[in-house]
mmCIF file of C-alpha atoms in Angstrom:
data_model
loop_
_atom_site.group_PDB
_atom_site.id
_atom_site.type_symbol
_atom_site.label_atom_id
_atom_site.label_comp_id
_atom_site.label_asym_id
_atom_site.label_seq_id
_atom_site.Cartn_x
_atom_site.Cartn_y
_atom_site.Cartn_z
ATOM 1 C CA MET A 1 -49.065 278.855 216.077
ATOM 2 C CA SER A 2 -52.679 277.648 215.906
ATOM 3 C CA VAL A 3 -52.687 274.320 213.994
ATOM 4 C CA THR A 4 -49.044 273.644 214.724
ATOM 5 C CA ALA A 5 -49.264 274.403 218.447
ATOM 6 C CA ALA A 6 -49.844 270.670 219.113
ATOM 7 C CA GLN A 7 -47.014 268.318 218.602
ATOM 8 C CA GLY A 8 -46.885 266.254 215.395
ATOM 9 C CA PHE A 9 -48.107 268.906 212.929
ATOM 10 C CA GLU A 10 -46.601 271.003 210.216
ATOM 11 C CA ALA A 11 -48.257 273.594 208.014
ATOM 12 C CA ALA A 12 -47.629 276.159 205.319
ATOM 13 C CA GLY A 13 -49.382 278.938 203.550
ATOM 14 C CA VAL A 14 -48.286 280.186 200.107
ATOM 15 C CA ALA A 15 -49.392 282.622 197.367
ATOM 16 C CA VAL A 16 -50.015 281.357 193.885
ATOM 17 C CA GLY A 17 -52.268 283.988 192.392
ATOM 18 C CA LEU A 18 -55.689 282.787 193.234
ATOM 19 C CA LYS A 19 -56.256 286.104 194.986
ATOM 20 C CA SER A 20 -55.901 289.254 192.910
ATOM 21 C CA THR A 21 -54.185 290.922 195.843
ATOM 22 C CA GLY A 22 -51.213 288.579 195.719
ATOM 23 C CA ALA A 23 -51.908 287.413 199.279
ATOM 24 C CA LYS A 24 -51.412 283.823 200.433
ATOM 25 C CA ASP A 25 -54.145 281.539 199.068
ATOM 26 C CA VAL A 26 -53.178 277.865 199.471
ATOM 27 C CA ALA A 27 -52.588 276.191 202.825
ATOM 28 C CA VAL A 28 -51.406 272.677 203.755
ATOM 29 C CA VAL A 29 -51.655 271.085 207.120
ATOM 30 C CA VAL A 30 -49.953 267.736 207.698
ATOM 31 C CA ASN A 31 -50.265 265.227 210.533
ATOM 32 C CA ARG A 32 -46.808 263.636 211.092
ATOM 33 C CA GLY A 33 -48.252 261.253 213.712
ATOM 34 C CA PRO A 34 -47.658 258.759 215.120
ATOM 35 C CA ARG A 35 -51.433 258.533 215.031
ATOM 36 C CA LYS A 36 -53.351 259.826 211.972
ATOM 37 C CA VAL A 37 -56.824 260.131 213.433
ATOM 38 C CA GLY A 38 -59.321 262.384 211.720
ATOM 39 C CA ALA A 39 -62.955 263.471 212.084
ATOM 40 C CA ALA A 40 -65.048 266.126 210.327
ATOM 41 C CA VAL A 41 -68.511 267.667 210.115
ATOM 42 C CA PHE A 42 -69.837 269.301 206.996
ATOM 43 C CA THR A 43 -72.487 271.735 205.805
ATOM 44 C CA SER A 44 -76.027 270.286 205.617
ATOM 45 C CA ASN A 45 -76.656 272.427 202.544
ATOM 46 C CA ARG A 46 -77.805 270.074 199.770
ATOM 47 C CA ALA A 47 -75.820 272.180 197.312
ATOM 48 C CA LYS A 48 -72.389 270.853 198.134
ATOM 49 C CA ALA A 49 -69.110 271.969 196.663
ATOM 50 C CA ASN A 50 -66.725 269.440 195.142
ATOM 51 C CA PRO A 51 -64.317 269.512 198.097
ATOM 52 C CA ILE A 52 -67.225 268.606 200.419
ATOM 53 C CA ILE A 53 -68.262 265.637 198.262
ATOM 54 C CA TRP A 54 -64.615 264.419 198.197
ATOM 55 C CA SER A 55 -63.983 264.919 201.902
ATOM 56 C CA GLU A 56 -67.173 263.204 203.003
ATOM 57 C CA GLN A 57 -65.822 260.057 201.322
ATOM 58 C CA ALA A 58 -62.212 260.592 202.541
ATOM 59 C CA ILE A 59 -63.127 260.890 206.253
ATOM 60 C CA ALA A 60 -65.152 257.689 206.325
ATOM 61 C CA ASP A 61 -62.281 255.485 207.647
ATOM 62 C CA GLY A 62 -61.351 258.008 210.360
ATOM 63 C CA VAL A 63 -57.829 258.456 208.957
ATOM 64 C CA VAL A 64 -56.495 261.825 207.758
ATOM 65 C CA GLU A 65 -52.910 262.479 206.801
ATOM 66 C CA ALA A 66 -53.221 266.016 205.463
ATOM 67 C CA VAL A 67 -55.608 268.829 204.704
ATOM 68 C CA VAL A 68 -55.249 271.067 201.660
ATOM 69 C CA LEU A 69 -57.205 274.384 201.664
ATOM 70 C CA ASN A 70 -57.471 277.070 199.038
ATOM 71 C CA SER A 71 -59.120 280.503 199.033
ATOM 72 C CA GLY A 72 -59.914 282.493 195.914
ATOM 73 C CA GLY A 73 -62.317 279.947 194.440
ATOM 74 C CA ALA A 74 -65.097 277.741 195.897
ATOM 75 C CA ASN A 75 -64.887 275.014 193.194
ATOM 76 C CA CYS A 76 -68.663 274.620 193.580
ATOM 77 C CA PHE A 77 -71.059 274.075 190.619
ATOM 78 C CA THR A 78 -68.110 273.438 188.394
ATOM 79 C CA GLY A 79 -69.311 270.066 187.091
ATOM 80 C CA SER A 80 -67.149 266.990 186.652
ATOM 81 C CA PHE A 81 -64.140 269.214 185.900
ATOM 82 C CA GLY A 82 -64.401 270.625 189.441
ATOM 83 C CA PHE A 83 -64.499 267.229 191.070
ATOM 84 C CA GLN A 84 -61.510 266.123 189.037
ATOM 85 C CA THR A 85 -59.710 269.204 190.220
ATOM 86 C CA THR A 86 -60.437 268.250 193.899
ATOM 87 C CA HIS A 87 -59.353 264.659 193.120
ATOM 88 C CA GLN A 88 -56.126 265.819 191.483
ATOM 89 C CA THR A 89 -55.480 268.143 194.433
ATOM 90 C CA ALA A 90 -55.617 265.203 196.808
ATOM 91 C CA GLU A 91 -53.528 263.018 194.564
ATOM 92 C CA LYS A 92 -50.912 265.748 194.190
ATOM 93 C CA ALA A 93 -50.582 266.187 197.938
ATOM 94 C CA ALA A 94 -50.532 262.426 198.449
ATOM 95 C CA GLY A 95 -47.790 261.886 195.978
ATOM 96 C CA LEU A 96 -45.607 264.568 197.497
ATOM 97 C CA LEU A 97 -46.222 263.268 201.037
ATOM 98 C CA GLY A 98 -46.104 259.579 200.196
ATOM 99 C CA VAL A 99 -49.595 258.831 201.559
ATOM 100 C CA SER A 100 -52.931 257.710 200.105
ATOM 101 C CA ALA A 101 -54.996 260.273 198.265
ATOM 102 C CA GLY A 102 -58.028 258.944 200.156
ATOM 103 C CA ASP A 103 -56.502 260.229 203.415
ATOM 104 C CA VAL A 104 -56.227 263.807 202.185
ATOM 105 C CA ILE A 105 -59.088 266.300 202.985
ATOM 106 C CA VAL A 106 -59.663 269.097 200.512
ATOM 107 C CA CYS A 107 -61.289 272.466 201.335
ATOM 108 C CA SER A 108 -62.001 275.427 199.078
ATOM 109 C CA THR A 109 -63.511 278.850 199.693
ATOM 110 C CA GLY A 110 -64.334 281.800 197.498
ATOM 111 C CA LEU A 111 -66.788 282.675 194.735
ATOM 112 C CA ILE A 112 -69.259 279.896 193.783
ATOM 113 C CA GLY A 113 -69.053 278.913 190.155
ATOM 114 C CA SER A 114 -65.366 279.786 189.852
ATOM 115 C CA GLY A 115 -62.908 277.069 188.705
ATOM 116 C CA ASP A 116 -61.170 276.561 185.325
ATOM 117 C CA GLU A 117 -57.851 275.212 183.999
ATOM 118 C CA VAL A 118 -56.040 278.285 185.337
ATOM 119 C CA PHE A 119 -57.650 277.783 188.825
ATOM 120 C CA ARG A 120 -56.668 274.059 188.758
ATOM 121 C CA GLY A 121 -53.101 274.816 187.736
ATOM 122 C CA LYS A 122 -52.660 277.396 190.485
ATOM 123 C CA VAL A 123 -54.076 275.066 193.175
ATOM 124 C CA LEU A 124 -51.856 272.232 192.150
ATOM 125 C CA ASP A 125 -48.834 274.562 192.099
ATOM 126 C CA GLY A 126 -49.864 275.733 195.556
ATOM 127 C CA VAL A 127 -49.904 272.183 196.842
ATOM 128 C CA GLU A 128 -46.371 271.612 195.585
ATOM 129 C CA GLN A 129 -45.113 274.894 197.091
ATOM 130 C CA GLY A 130 -46.996 274.345 200.252
ATOM 131 C CA VAL A 131 -45.587 270.900 200.886
ATOM 132 C CA ALA A 132 -42.075 272.174 200.154
ATOM 133 C CA ALA A 133 -42.620 274.960 202.735
ATOM 134 C CA LEU A 134 -44.074 272.754 205.542
ATOM 135 C CA SER A 135 -42.762 273.522 209.063
ATOM 136 C CA ALA A 136 -43.823 273.427 212.632
ATOM 137 C CA ALA A 137 -43.906 277.213 212.602
ATOM 138 C CA GLY A 138 -46.202 277.424 209.528
ATOM 139 C CA GLY A 139 -49.507 277.672 211.321
ATOM 140 C CA GLU A 140 -49.940 281.398 211.028
ATOM 141 C CA ASP A 141 -49.119 281.411 207.335
ATOM 142 C CA ALA A 142 -51.720 278.717 206.819
ATOM 143 C CA SER A 143 -54.327 280.748 208.671
ATOM 144 C CA LEU A 144 -53.611 283.720 206.401
ATOM 145 C CA ALA A 145 -53.944 281.632 203.243
ATOM 146 C CA ILE A 146 -57.566 280.610 203.973
ATOM 147 C CA MET A 147 -58.903 284.180 204.441
ATOM 148 C CA THR A 148 -61.380 285.622 201.943
ATOM 149 C CA THR A 149 -63.402 288.646 203.171
ATOM 150 C CA ASP A 150 -61.939 288.151 206.608
ATOM 151 C CA SER A 151 -60.119 291.140 207.983
ATOM 152 C CA ARG A 152 -57.814 289.096 210.133
ATOM 153 C CA PRO A 153 -56.832 285.425 210.825
ATOM 154 C CA LYS A 154 -58.662 283.456 213.518
ATOM 155 C CA LEU A 155 -56.404 281.349 215.871
ATOM 156 C CA ALA A 156 -56.964 279.566 219.127
ATOM 157 C CA VAL A 157 -54.917 277.348 221.417
ATOM 158 C CA VAL A 158 -55.719 275.517 224.652
ATOM 159 C CA SER A 159 -53.156 273.553 226.579
ATOM 160 C CA ARG A 160 -53.782 271.069 229.338
ATOM 161 C CA ASP A 161 -51.367 268.858 231.365
ATOM 162 C CA GLY A 162 -48.983 267.813 228.594
ATOM 163 C CA TRP A 163 -51.424 267.898 225.625
ATOM 164 C CA THR A 164 -52.730 270.686 223.410
ATOM 165 C CA VAL A 165 -55.606 271.594 221.115
ATOM 166 C CA GLY A 166 -55.061 274.309 218.470
ATOM 167 C CA GLY A 167 -57.114 275.580 215.588
ATOM 168 C CA MET A 168 -57.604 278.070 212.790
ATOM 169 C CA ALA A 169 -60.733 279.297 211.063
ATOM 170 C CA LYS A 170 -61.923 281.503 208.259
ATOM 171 C CA GLY A 171 -65.335 283.068 207.792
ATOM 172 C CA ALA A 172 -66.872 286.555 207.772
ATOM 173 C CA GLY A 173 -70.061 285.974 205.749
ATOM 174 C CA MET A 174 -72.553 283.206 205.029
ATOM 175 C CA LEU A 175 -72.460 282.288 208.686
ATOM 176 C CA ALA A 176 -75.413 280.079 209.604
ATOM 177 C CA PRO A 177 -75.609 276.623 211.208
ATOM 178 C CA GLY A 178 -75.457 273.335 209.371
ATOM 179 C CA LEU A 179 -73.325 271.063 211.621
ATOM 180 C CA ALA A 180 -70.540 273.430 210.928
ATOM 181 C CA THR A 181 -70.037 276.790 209.417
ATOM 182 C CA MET A 182 -66.993 278.215 207.628
ATOM 183 C CA LEU A 183 -63.664 276.436 207.164
ATOM 184 C CA VAL A 184 -61.943 275.265 210.370
ATOM 185 C CA VAL A 185 -59.007 272.917 211.027
ATOM 186 C CA VAL A 186 -58.383 271.863 214.641
ATOM 187 C CA THR A 187 -55.367 269.716 215.726
ATOM 188 C CA THR A 188 -54.477 267.913 218.947
ATOM 189 C CA ASP A 189 -51.575 265.810 220.129
ATOM 190 C CA ALA A 190 -53.763 263.897 222.537
ATOM 191 C CA GLU A 191 -54.335 260.152 222.015
ATOM 192 C CA ILE A 192 -57.883 259.560 220.933
ATOM 193 C CA GLU A 193 -59.646 257.011 218.822
ATOM 194 C CA PRO A 194 -61.542 257.934 215.598
ATOM 195 C CA ALA A 195 -64.994 257.300 217.088
ATOM 196 C CA GLU A 196 -64.025 259.428 220.140
ATOM 197 C CA ALA A 197 -62.769 262.225 217.919
ATOM 198 C CA ASP A 198 -65.977 262.208 215.912
ATOM 199 C CA ALA A 199 -68.154 262.283 219.035
ATOM 200 C CA ALA A 200 -66.172 265.095 220.660
ATOM 201 C CA LEU A 201 -66.168 267.156 217.500
ATOM 202 C CA ARG A 202 -69.968 266.868 217.018
ATOM 203 C CA ARG A 203 -70.464 267.760 220.678
ATOM 204 C CA ALA A 204 -68.183 270.805 220.300
ATOM 205 C CA THR A 205 -69.667 272.112 217.052
ATOM 206 C CA ARG A 206 -73.278 271.685 218.337
ATOM 207 C CA LEU A 207 -72.524 274.084 221.176
ATOM 208 C CA THR A 208 -70.342 276.576 219.256
ATOM 209 C CA PHE A 209 -70.232 276.908 215.508
ATOM 210 C CA ASP A 210 -73.786 275.563 215.140
ATOM 211 C CA ARG A 211 -74.940 278.427 217.355
ATOM 212 C CA LEU A 212 -73.292 281.157 215.378
ATOM 213 C CA ASP A 213 -76.010 282.580 213.146
ATOM 214 C CA SER A 214 -74.634 285.821 211.844
ATOM 215 C CA ASP A 215 -76.649 286.280 208.678
ATOM 216 C CA GLY A 216 -78.788 283.195 208.217
ATOM 217 C CA CYS A 217 -76.958 282.198 205.038
ATOM 218 C CA MET A 218 -75.499 278.681 204.840
ATOM 219 C CA SER A 219 -72.460 278.109 202.587
ATOM 220 C CA THR A 220 -71.885 275.225 200.154
ATOM 221 C CA ASN A 221 -68.319 274.711 201.369
ATOM 222 C CA ASP A 222 -68.498 274.667 205.181
ATOM 223 C CA GLN A 223 -66.549 272.030 207.061
ATOM 224 C CA VAL A 224 -64.703 271.590 210.399
ATOM 225 C CA THR A 225 -61.925 269.036 210.516
ATOM 226 C CA LEU A 226 -60.192 267.626 213.617
ATOM 227 C CA LEU A 227 -56.797 265.902 213.353
ATOM 228 C CA ALA A 228 -55.197 263.953 216.255
ATOM 229 C CA SER A 229 -51.516 262.919 216.159
ATOM 230 C CA GLY A 230 -51.142 261.259 219.586
ATOM 231 C CA ALA A 231 -47.691 262.775 219.692
ATOM 232 C CA SER A 232 -47.980 263.826 223.328
ATOM 233 C CA GLY A 233 -48.283 260.130 224.350
ATOM 234 C CA LEU A 234 -51.104 261.146 226.709
ATOM 235 C CA ARG A 235 -54.677 259.976 226.709
ATOM 236 C CA PRO A 236 -56.970 262.450 228.471
ATOM 237 C CA GLY A 237 -60.433 261.602 229.778
ATOM 238 C CA LEU A 238 -62.970 262.002 227.076
ATOM 239 C CA ASP A 239 -64.879 264.683 228.950
ATOM 240 C CA ASP A 240 -61.665 266.628 229.536
ATOM 241 C CA PHE A 241 -60.792 266.416 225.895
ATOM 242 C CA ALA A 242 -64.279 267.404 224.729
ATOM 243 C CA LEU A 243 -64.179 270.462 227.075
ATOM 244 C CA ALA A 244 -60.846 271.604 225.704
ATOM 245 C CA LEU A 245 -62.007 271.107 222.135
ATOM 246 C CA THR A 246 -65.222 272.980 222.831
ATOM 247 C CA GLU A 247 -63.217 275.844 224.370
ATOM 248 C CA VAL A 248 -61.143 276.181 221.171
ATOM 249 C CA CYS A 249 -64.199 276.025 218.983
ATOM 250 C CA GLN A 250 -66.022 278.654 221.115
ATOM 251 C CA ASP A 251 -63.044 280.971 220.877
ATOM 252 C CA LEU A 252 -62.966 280.568 217.113
ATOM 253 C CA ALA A 253 -66.696 281.042 216.797
ATOM 254 C CA GLN A 254 -66.574 284.290 218.797
ATOM 255 C CA GLN A 255 -63.707 285.508 216.567
ATOM 256 C CA LEU A 256 -65.782 284.787 213.506
ATOM 257 C CA GLN A 257 -68.707 286.667 215.012
ATOM 258 C CA ALA A 258 -66.489 289.695 215.722
ATOM 259 C CA ASP A 259 -65.302 289.775 212.129
ATOM 260 C CA ALA A 260 -68.666 289.362 210.455
ATOM 261 C CA GLU A 261 -68.982 291.381 207.256
ATOM 262 C CA GLY A 262 -69.992 295.021 207.965
ATOM 263 C CA ALA A 263 -71.254 294.357 211.497
ATOM 264 C CA SER A 264 -71.231 297.084 214.108
ATOM 265 C CA HIS A 265 -72.682 295.022 216.977
ATOM 266 C CA ASP A 266 -71.797 291.484 218.241
ATOM 267 C CA ILE A 267 -75.101 290.231 219.667
ATOM 268 C CA VAL A 268 -75.290 287.512 222.342
ATOM 269 C CA ILE A 269 -78.841 286.146 222.628
ATOM 270 C CA GLN A 270 -79.264 284.121 225.864
ATOM 271 C CA VAL A 271 -82.511 282.245 226.232
ATOM 272 C CA VAL A 272 -83.379 280.927 229.762
ATOM 273 C CA GLY A 273 -86.325 279.351 231.402
ATOM 274 C CA ALA A 274 -87.060 277.191 228.354
ATOM 275 C CA ALA A 275 -88.879 273.854 228.491
ATOM 276 C CA SER A 276 -86.081 272.174 226.545
ATOM 277 C CA GLU A 277 -82.675 273.065 225.012
ATOM 278 C CA ASP A 278 -84.171 272.664 221.527
ATOM 279 C CA ASP A 279 -86.804 275.231 222.434
ATOM 280 C CA ALA A 280 -84.145 277.609 223.681
ATOM 281 C CA VAL A 281 -82.103 277.233 220.479
ATOM 282 C CA THR A 282 -85.254 277.719 218.344
ATOM 283 C CA VAL A 283 -86.223 280.860 220.145
ATOM 284 C CA GLY A 284 -82.775 282.367 220.139
ATOM 285 C CA ARG A 285 -82.357 281.633 216.365
ATOM 286 C CA SER A 286 -85.672 283.171 215.595
ATOM 287 C CA VAL A 287 -84.419 286.465 216.929
ATOM 288 C CA ALA A 288 -80.959 286.120 215.389
ATOM 289 C CA ARG A 289 -82.561 285.794 211.952
ATOM 290 C CA ASN A 290 -85.032 288.558 212.299
ATOM 291 C CA ASN A 291 -84.011 291.419 210.072
ATOM 292 C CA LEU A 292 -86.215 293.988 211.850
ATOM 293 C CA PHE A 293 -84.539 293.166 215.142
ATOM 294 C CA LYS A 294 -81.089 293.212 213.654
ATOM 295 C CA ALA A 295 -81.755 296.618 211.921
ATOM 296 C CA ALA A 296 -83.033 297.985 215.278
ATOM 297 C CA ILE A 297 -79.805 297.012 216.998
ATOM 298 C CA PHE A 298 -77.807 298.777 214.194
ATOM 299 C CA GLY A 299 -79.816 301.865 215.004
ATOM 300 C CA ASN A 300 -79.170 301.444 218.792
ATOM 301 C CA ASP A 301 -82.957 300.922 219.326
ATOM 302 C CA PRO A 302 -83.891 298.460 222.163
ATOM 303 C CA ASN A 303 -87.065 297.448 220.350
ATOM 304 C CA TRP A 304 -88.235 294.586 222.475
ATOM 305 C CA GLY A 305 -91.473 294.307 220.574
ATOM 306 C CA ARG A 306 -89.489 292.905 217.634
ATOM 307 C CA VAL A 307 -88.027 290.245 219.977
ATOM 308 C CA LEU A 308 -91.449 289.093 221.076
ATOM 309 C CA ALA A 309 -92.752 289.184 217.468
ATOM 310 C CA ALA A 310 -89.836 286.975 216.386
ATOM 311 C CA ILE A 311 -90.208 284.359 219.122
ATOM 312 C CA GLY A 312 -93.965 284.247 218.500
ATOM 313 C CA THR A 313 -93.317 282.620 215.157
ATOM 314 C CA THR A 314 -91.801 279.542 216.788
ATOM 315 C CA ARG A 315 -93.481 276.361 218.165
ATOM 316 C CA ALA A 316 -91.539 276.508 221.379
ATOM 317 C CA ALA A 317 -93.448 276.102 224.599
ATOM 318 C CA PHE A 318 -94.093 279.500 226.317
ATOM 319 C CA ASP A 319 -96.756 282.046 226.950
ATOM 320 C CA PRO A 320 -95.940 285.169 224.919
ATOM 321 C CA TYR A 321 -97.704 287.217 227.620
ATOM 322 C CA ASP A 322 -95.401 285.897 230.273
ATOM 323 C CA VAL A 323 -91.909 286.533 228.823
ATOM 324 C CA ASP A 324 -89.207 288.854 230.116
ATOM 325 C CA VAL A 325 -86.718 290.594 227.758
ATOM 326 C CA SER A 326 -83.554 292.478 228.782
ATOM 327 C CA PHE A 327 -81.160 294.567 226.710
ATOM 328 C CA ASN A 328 -77.617 294.965 228.121
ATOM 329 C CA GLY A 329 -78.870 294.255 231.626
ATOM 330 C CA VAL A 330 -81.926 296.471 231.562
ATOM 331 C CA ARG A 331 -85.270 294.625 231.649
ATOM 332 C CA VAL A 332 -87.364 296.544 229.188
ATOM 333 C CA CYS A 333 -90.220 293.922 229.088
ATOM 334 C CA THR A 334 -91.767 291.816 231.808
ATOM 335 C CA ALA A 335 -94.708 289.442 231.517
ATOM 336 C CA GLY A 336 -95.226 290.557 227.871
ATOM 337 C CA GLY A 337 -95.477 294.243 228.791
ATOM 338 C CA PRO A 338 -93.274 297.365 229.270
ATOM 339 C CA ASP A 339 -90.883 297.429 232.230
ATOM 340 C CA ARG A 340 -87.974 299.865 232.392
ATOM 341 C CA PRO A 341 -87.753 302.925 230.097
ATOM 342 C CA ARG A 342 -85.934 302.353 226.818
ATOM 343 C CA GLU A 343 -83.782 305.402 227.582
ATOM 344 C CA GLU A 344 -81.933 303.367 230.244
ATOM 345 C CA VAL A 345 -80.552 300.994 227.671
ATOM 346 C CA ASP A 346 -77.114 301.821 226.194
ATOM 347 C CA LEU A 347 -76.594 300.066 222.893
ATOM 348 C CA THR A 348 -73.546 301.969 221.776
ATOM 349 C CA PRO A 349 -71.005 299.237 222.870
ATOM 350 C CA ARG A 350 -70.197 296.707 220.203
ATOM 351 C CA ARG A 351 -71.079 293.811 222.448
ATOM 352 C CA THR A 352 -74.859 293.609 222.882
ATOM 353 C CA GLU A 353 -76.498 291.170 225.270
ATOM 354 C CA ILE A 354 -80.155 290.094 224.949
ATOM 355 C CA LEU A 355 -81.669 288.013 227.746
ATOM 356 C CA ILE A 356 -85.053 286.259 227.037
ATOM 357 C CA ASP A 357 -86.569 284.479 229.934
ATOM 358 C CA LEU A 358 -89.455 282.192 228.767
ATOM 359 C CA ARG A 359 -90.444 281.307 232.373
ATOM 360 C CA VAL A 360 -91.553 277.732 231.612
ATOM 361 C CA GLY A 361 -88.581 275.507 232.490
ATOM 362 C CA ALA A 362 -84.798 275.262 233.329
ATOM 363 C CA ALA A 363 -83.199 274.837 229.887
ATOM 364 C CA THR A 364 -80.881 277.466 228.316
ATOM 365 C CA ALA A 365 -79.066 278.196 225.093
ATOM 366 C CA THR A 366 -76.985 281.021 223.690
ATOM 367 C CA ILE A 367 -76.963 282.155 220.073
ATOM 368 C CA LEU A 368 -74.400 284.515 218.541
ATOM 369 C CA THR A 369 -75.398 286.925 215.757
ATOM 370 C CA ASN A 370 -74.711 290.391 214.418
ATOM 371 C CA ASP A 371 -76.644 293.459 213.404
ATOM 372 C CA LEU A 372 -77.767 294.309 209.829
ATOM 373 C CA THR A 373 -75.793 297.265 208.535
ATOM 374 C CA HIS A 374 -75.378 299.338 205.401
ATOM 375 C CA ASP A 375 -71.840 298.023 205.079
ATOM 376 C CA TYR A 376 -73.043 294.386 205.056
ATOM 377 C CA VAL A 377 -75.445 295.136 202.190
ATOM 378 C CA HIS A 378 -72.718 297.080 200.292
ATOM 379 C CA GLU A 379 -70.039 294.428 200.672
ATOM 380 C CA ASN A 380 -72.299 291.563 199.565
ATOM 381 C CA SER A 381 -73.796 293.526 196.693
ATOM 382 C CA ALA A 382 -70.343 293.857 195.168
ATOM 383 C CA TYR A 383 -68.830 290.446 196.203
ATOM 384 C CA SER A 384 -68.295 289.081 192.754
ATOM 385 C CA SER A 385 -67.220 292.296 191.120
#
């Protein structure tokens, strides 16, 4: 049930014609309380969609009553009309739910530059239909309604002793870090304060969504929202809550990686022996964003030279002539030179593990990415057609 697995939440997903396929395209998630705690992180892209501009203001007081999400149109670079559309979306939901518009988060996803009177009318109609269809069993419909190029919905639930964290996500392209990537709604019935929710969410996204770097492209509409109802009546330890939240976010991040547009390999880049966590992240990301490396993986070629060339562009502390590199458990490079024969490496499985040992410290980090395929290029060359 994803976002309705925790007590105190209702959701719905409806179809109003934003998608040409007739599939569900507007979702509503409502926190029935008793607590109405909210926290969110947003894309760091300076080009922000109207829902991001609105939601950054709405989240400031740490109170969120509802989230309205639409697919089939990003409502980005649509001028004052677009911001008015977002405002009217929040007002419509607020009026139907009997809450303040300032406590309604709005999310949109789809083609940048799309948004007109027809779009606005369909979104507002979707809000009305969505609120009318709200139920504790509506989590799956909501997850279907936020899909764009996704091939399947992304759902995750973790339950502890009497309290639960559940979430849904969408995203298959434009997956690169910026505090958060894609659209995600996570709910919990644990009792937590707004500042605690914010800290736990930032901790979780830093270790999960922020380390998913599928194609190096950062969207204008990305946000991750956490809602807490307190309906369980239980207050877990903050570390326990943060761990459960991180587990849900990691599960969703891995599902997003597995559904990346056109990908044939899910690549896990683990960097060990780094002088600092920041260095480990920087090195891992340099490989994840290297098109030559990604193309080699698509061709099942364990080209460790491309790994060393990629990490050599960073300012991380290491000696490039004292680095070990392994592909799927086979160390093909040691101390900056050849080790085991490439023929021993099997890159035909979809999951591909790269281990980079910098041999200068004890810090580690893991970055998730995908290979670069013909299908990825084809899908994105025809995205707006």
